[in-house]
CSV table of C-alpha atoms and ligand atoms in Angstrom, one decimal:
chain,number,residue,atom,x,y,z
A,2,MET,CA,92.6,169.9,-66.7
A,3,LYS,CA,91.1,173.4,-66.9
A,4,ILE,CA,87.6,174.0,-68.4
A,5,LEU,CA,85.8,177.5,-69.2
A,6,ILE,CA,82.2,177.5,-69.4
A,7,VAL,CA,80.6,180.6,-71.0
A,8,GLU,CA,76.9,180.5,-70.1
A,9,ASP,CA,74.5,183.5,-69.2
A,10,GLU,CA,71.8,181.5,-67.7
A,11,PRO,CA,72.6,181.4,-64.0
A,12,LYS,CA,71.1,178.2,-63.3
A,13,THR,CA,72.8,176.3,-66.1
A,14,GLY,CA,76.2,177.9,-65.5
A,15,ASP,CA,76.1,177.0,-61.8
A,16,TYR,CA,74.9,173.5,-62.5
A,17,LEU,CA,77.8,173.0,-65.2
A,18,ARG,CA,80.2,174.7,-62.9
A,19,GLN,CA,79.3,172.3,-60.1
A,20,GLY,CA,79.0,169.1,-62.1
A,21,LEU,CA,82.3,169.6,-63.9
A,22,ALA,CA,84.1,170.6,-60.6
A,23,GLU,CA,82.8,167.4,-58.9
A,24,ALA,CA,84.1,165.2,-62.0
A,25,GLY,CA,87.5,166.7,-61.0
A,26,PHE,CA,87.9,169.6,-63.6
A,27,THR,CA,89.2,173.2,-62.6
A,28,VAL,CA,86.5,175.3,-63.9
A,29,ASP,CA,86.0,179.0,-64.7
A,30,LEU,CA,82.4,180.5,-65.5
A,31,ALA,CA,82.0,183.5,-67.6
A,32,ARG,CA,78.5,185.1,-67.7
A,33,ASP,CA,78.8,186.9,-71.0
A,34,GLY,CA,80.6,186.6,-74.4
A,35,LEU,CA,83.1,189.4,-73.7
A,36,ASP,CA,84.1,188.0,-70.5
A,37,GLY,CA,84.4,184.5,-72.0
A,38,LEU,CA,86.5,185.9,-75.0
A,39,HIS,CA,88.6,187.7,-72.6
A,40,LEU,CA,89.3,184.5,-70.4
A,41,ALA,CA,89.7,182.2,-73.3
A,42,SER,CA,92.3,184.4,-74.9
A,43,THR,CA,94.4,185.1,-71.7
A,44,GLU,CA,94.1,182.0,-69.8
A,45,ASP,CA,95.2,178.4,-71.0
A,46,TYR,CA,92.2,176.2,-71.0
A,47,ASP,CA,92.0,172.5,-72.1
A,48,LEU,CA,88.5,173.0,-73.3
A,49,VAL,CA,85.9,175.8,-73.7
A,50,VAL,CA,82.0,174.8,-73.0
A,51,LEU,CA,80.3,177.8,-75.2
A,52,ASP,CA,76.7,178.9,-75.1
A,53,VAL,CA,75.5,180.2,-78.4
A,54,MET,CA,73.0,182.9,-77.2
A,55,LEU,CA,74.8,185.3,-75.0
A,56,PRO,CA,74.4,188.7,-74.4
A,57,GLY,CA,76.9,191.3,-75.9
A,58,LEU,CA,78.9,188.9,-78.1
A,59,ASP,CA,77.3,185.7,-79.1
A,60,GLY,CA,78.9,182.3,-79.0
A,61,TRP,CA,79.6,182.2,-82.8
A,62,ARG,CA,81.4,185.5,-82.4
A,63,VAL,CA,83.5,184.5,-79.5
A,64,LEU,CA,84.5,181.4,-81.4
A,65,GLN,CA,85.3,183.2,-84.7
A,66,ALA,CA,87.6,185.7,-82.4
A,67,LEU,CA,89.3,182.8,-80.9
A,68,ARG,CA,90.0,181.0,-84.0
A,69,GLN,CA,91.2,184.2,-85.7
A,70,ALA,CA,93.6,184.8,-83.0
A,71,GLU,CA,94.8,181.2,-83.5
A,72,ARG,CA,93.7,179.8,-80.1
A,73,GLU,CA,93.3,176.3,-81.0
A,74,VAL,CA,91.6,175.3,-77.7
A,75,PRO,CA,88.9,172.7,-78.4
A,76,VAL,CA,85.3,174.2,-78.2
A,77,LEU,CA,82.0,172.2,-77.3
A,78,PHE,CA,79.2,174.6,-78.0
A,79,LEU,CA,75.7,174.6,-76.5
A,80,THR,CA,72.8,175.5,-78.4
A,81,ALA,CA,69.1,175.7,-77.8
A,82,ARG,CA,68.2,175.9,-81.4
A,83,ASP,CA,67.8,172.5,-82.8
A,84,SER,CA,68.5,173.5,-86.4
A,85,VAL,CA,70.9,172.0,-88.9
A,86,ASP,CA,71.8,175.4,-90.2
A,87,ASP,CA,73.0,176.3,-86.8
A,88,ARG,CA,74.9,173.3,-86.2
A,89,VAL,CA,76.8,173.6,-89.5
A,90,LYS,CA,77.6,177.2,-89.0
A,91,GLY,CA,79.2,176.4,-85.7
A,92,LEU,CA,81.3,173.6,-86.9
A,93,GLU,CA,82.3,175.7,-89.9
A,94,LEU,CA,83.6,178.3,-87.6
A,95,GLY,CA,85.9,175.8,-85.8
A,96,ALA,CA,83.7,174.2,-83.0
A,97,ASP,CA,84.8,170.7,-82.3
A,98,ASP,CA,81.5,169.4,-81.2
A,99,TYR,CA,77.9,170.6,-80.1
A,100,LEU,CA,75.2,169.7,-77.8
A,101,VAL,CA,71.6,170.7,-78.0
A,102,LYS,CA,69.8,172.0,-74.9
A,103,PRO,CA,68.4,170.4,-72.9
A,104,PHE,CA,71.0,167.6,-72.4
A,105,ALA,CA,71.7,165.2,-69.7
A,106,PHE,CA,74.8,166.0,-67.7
A,107,ALA,CA,76.3,162.6,-68.3
A,108,GLU,CA,76.2,163.3,-72.1
A,109,LEU,CA,78.0,166.5,-71.6
A,110,LEU,CA,80.6,164.8,-69.4
A,111,ALA,CA,81.1,162.0,-71.9
A,112,ARG,CA,81.5,164.7,-74.7
A,113,VAL,CA,84.0,166.8,-72.7
A,114,ARG,CA,86.2,163.6,-72.2
A,115,THR,CA,86.2,162.7,-75.7
A,116,LEU,CA,87.2,166.2,-76.6
A,117,LEU,CA,89.9,166.2,-74.0
A,118,ARG,CA,91.4,162.8,-75.2
A,119,ARG,CA,91.5,164.0,-78.8
A,120,GLY,CA,93.0,167.4,-77.7
A,121,THR,CA,95.9,165.7,-75.8
A,122,LYS,CA,96.8,163.5,-78.8
A,123,THR,CA,97.0,166.4,-81.2
A,124,LYS,CA,99.1,168.1,-78.9
A,125,GLU,CA,101.5,165.3,-78.7
A,126,ALA,CA,101.8,164.7,-82.4
A,127,ASP,CA,102.1,168.6,-83.1
A,128,THR,CA,104.8,169.3,-80.7
A,129,LEU,CA,108.4,168.3,-80.8
A,130,ARG,CA,110.0,168.4,-77.4
A,131,VAL,CA,113.3,167.8,-75.9
A,132,ALA,CA,114.2,169.0,-72.4
A,133,ASP,CA,112.4,172.3,-71.9
A,134,LEU,CA,112.7,173.1,-75.6
A,135,GLU,CA,109.5,172.9,-77.5
A,136,LEU,CA,108.7,173.2,-81.0
A,137,ASP,CA,105.1,173.8,-82.0
A,138,LEU,CA,104.6,172.9,-85.4
A,139,PRO,CA,101.0,174.1,-86.5
A,140,ARG,CA,101.8,177.6,-84.8
A,141,ARG,CA,105.6,177.5,-86.1
A,142,ARG,CA,106.6,178.4,-82.6
A,143,VAL,CA,109.8,177.9,-80.7
A,144,SER,CA,110.1,178.2,-77.0
A,145,ARG,CA,112.6,177.2,-74.4
A,146,GLY,CA,111.7,177.1,-70.7
A,147,GLY,CA,108.4,178.9,-71.6
A,148,ARG,CA,110.5,181.9,-73.3
A,149,ARG,CA,109.4,182.3,-76.9
A,150,ILE,CA,112.4,182.3,-79.4
A,151,ASP,CA,112.2,183.9,-82.9
A,152,LEU,CA,113.8,181.8,-85.7
A,153,THR,CA,114.0,182.3,-89.4
A,154,ALA,CA,112.3,179.7,-91.7
A,155,LYS,CA,115.7,177.9,-92.4
A,156,GLU,CA,116.5,178.0,-88.6
A,157,PHE,CA,113.1,176.4,-87.8
A,158,ALA,CA,113.3,173.9,-90.6
A,159,LEU,CA,117.0,172.9,-89.0
A,160,LEU,CA,115.6,172.8,-85.5
A,161,GLU,CA,112.8,170.6,-86.8
A,162,LEU,CA,115.1,168.1,-88.2
A,163,LEU,CA,117.3,168.1,-85.2
A,164,LEU,CA,114.5,167.5,-82.9
A,165,ARG,CA,112.7,164.8,-85.1
A,166,ARG,CA,115.9,163.0,-85.0
A,167,HIS,CA,117.3,163.8,-81.5
A,168,GLY,CA,119.9,161.8,-80.2
A,169,GLU,CA,121.3,160.9,-83.9
A,170,VAL,CA,124.4,162.4,-84.9
A,171,LEU,CA,123.4,164.1,-88.3
A,172,PRO,CA,126.0,164.6,-91.0
A,173,ARG,CA,126.3,167.8,-92.7
A,174,SER,CA,125.4,166.4,-96.1
A,175,LEU,CA,122.1,165.1,-94.7
A,176,ILE,CA,121.2,168.6,-93.1
A,177,ALA,CA,122.2,170.1,-96.5
A,178,SER,CA,120.0,168.0,-98.6
A,179,GLN,CA,117.1,167.9,-96.0
A,180,VAL,CA,117.1,171.7,-95.0
A,181,TRP,CA,118.7,173.5,-98.0
A,182,ASP,CA,117.8,171.2,-100.7
A,183,MET,CA,121.4,171.2,-102.0
A,184,ASN,CA,124.0,168.8,-102.6
A,185,PHE,CA,126.9,169.0,-99.9
A,186,ASP,CA,129.6,171.2,-101.0
A,187,SER,CA,132.7,171.0,-98.7
A,188,ASP,CA,133.8,174.6,-99.5
A,189,THR,CA,130.5,176.0,-98.2
A,190,ASN,CA,130.0,177.0,-94.5
A,191,VAL,CA,126.4,177.5,-94.6
A,192,ILE,CA,125.6,175.0,-92.4
A,193,GLU,CA,128.2,175.8,-89.8
A,194,VAL,CA,126.8,179.5,-89.9
A,195,ALA,CA,123.2,178.3,-89.5
A,196,VAL,CA,123.9,175.8,-86.6
A,197,ARG,CA,125.9,178.6,-84.8
A,198,ARG,CA,123.2,180.9,-85.1
A,199,LEU,CA,120.6,178.4,-84.1
A,200,ARG,CA,122.8,177.3,-81.1
A,201,ALA,CA,123.0,180.9,-79.8
A,202,LYS,CA,119.1,181.3,-79.8
A,203,ILE,CA,118.3,178.1,-78.2
A,204,ASP,CA,121.4,177.4,-76.2
A,205,ASP,CA,122.9,180.8,-75.0
A,206,GLY,CA,121.6,181.7,-71.4
A,207,PHE,CA,120.2,178.2,-71.0
A,208,GLU,CA,121.2,175.1,-69.3
A,209,PRO,CA,121.8,172.3,-70.4
A,210,LYS,CA,123.2,172.9,-73.9
A,211,LEU,CA,121.3,170.8,-76.3
A,212,ILE,CA,123.0,171.1,-79.6
A,213,ARG,CA,126.5,169.7,-79.9
A,214,THR,CA,129.0,169.3,-82.7
A,215,VAL,CA,130.5,165.8,-83.1
A,216,ARG,CA,133.9,166.5,-84.8
A,217,GLY,CA,134.4,165.4,-88.3
A,218,MET,CA,130.7,164.1,-88.2
A,219,GLY,CA,127.9,166.4,-87.7
A,220,TYR,CA,125.5,167.7,-85.2
A,221,VAL,CA,123.3,166.2,-82.6
A,222,LEU,CA,120.6,167.5,-80.4
A,223,GLU,CA,119.9,165.8,-77.2
A,224,ALA,CA,119.5,166.4,-73.5
A,225,PRO,CA,122.7,165.2,-71.7
A,226,ALA,CA,121.9,162.1,-69.7
A,227,CYS,CA,121.2,162.8,-65.9
A,228,PRO,CA,124.3,162.1,-63.8
B,29,CA,CA1,72.2,181.6,-73.3
C-alpha cells in the first residue's frame, strides 16, 4: 500500500513518514501543494494525507484539482483549524475524512486503515475483471494488460454484460434485449457486427482470446481454463 503525505512542516512530515513507513506502508512525502498535486496526479497512491495550510497551493486547491481530474484516490486531510466550516468545505470538495491537528499518531493510523479498507471494497465493486481485462465502471474505462482500449457506448454496454455474466453462454436474444433494448430479429446482424468489433478491440493482439462464439447458441466471455 502506497501513501502520499503532503505536509510543509518538516517535523510533522518526517514524523508521519517515519510512522507510516514503520507501520508497513510505502511512503512519499511532498513539502508543498504543487509537488503534492504533481505526485498525486502521476503516481498511483492508495491514500493521500493532505495538509490544508500549504505554501503555493493550499490543500483545498490540491484536492479540488485532483477531483476535477477524476483522481478518486481517498484523501484524509489534516487541518489545524478546528472550525466546522473548514471541515464541511473539505468534505464537500471530496475529502474522505479529516483529522484536526494536533492528533495522536495512533488515531491517524486508525483512520488511514479504515480509509484503505473502504477504498479496496469500492474498487472491487466498481471494477469488472476477467484475466487481464478490466472494466472500470465509474470511469467508463476499459483496459487489457494495462493498455487502454476505447469503446463506443454500445460496445461498452455489451462488454459490461459479457463480463458480469462471464462463463455463461449469452443468447443473441438476451444480448439484443439487454444492450439494444430491442426484440430479437433473426434478419439483423447488428449483434454479430458489434461482437466482431468488440472482439477485434479486446482480443486482437492479446492472448488468451476471451470472447468465443458458441455456434447456434450465442456468445461467452471467459478465460480459458489453465492446462
Ligand atoms: Ca501546513
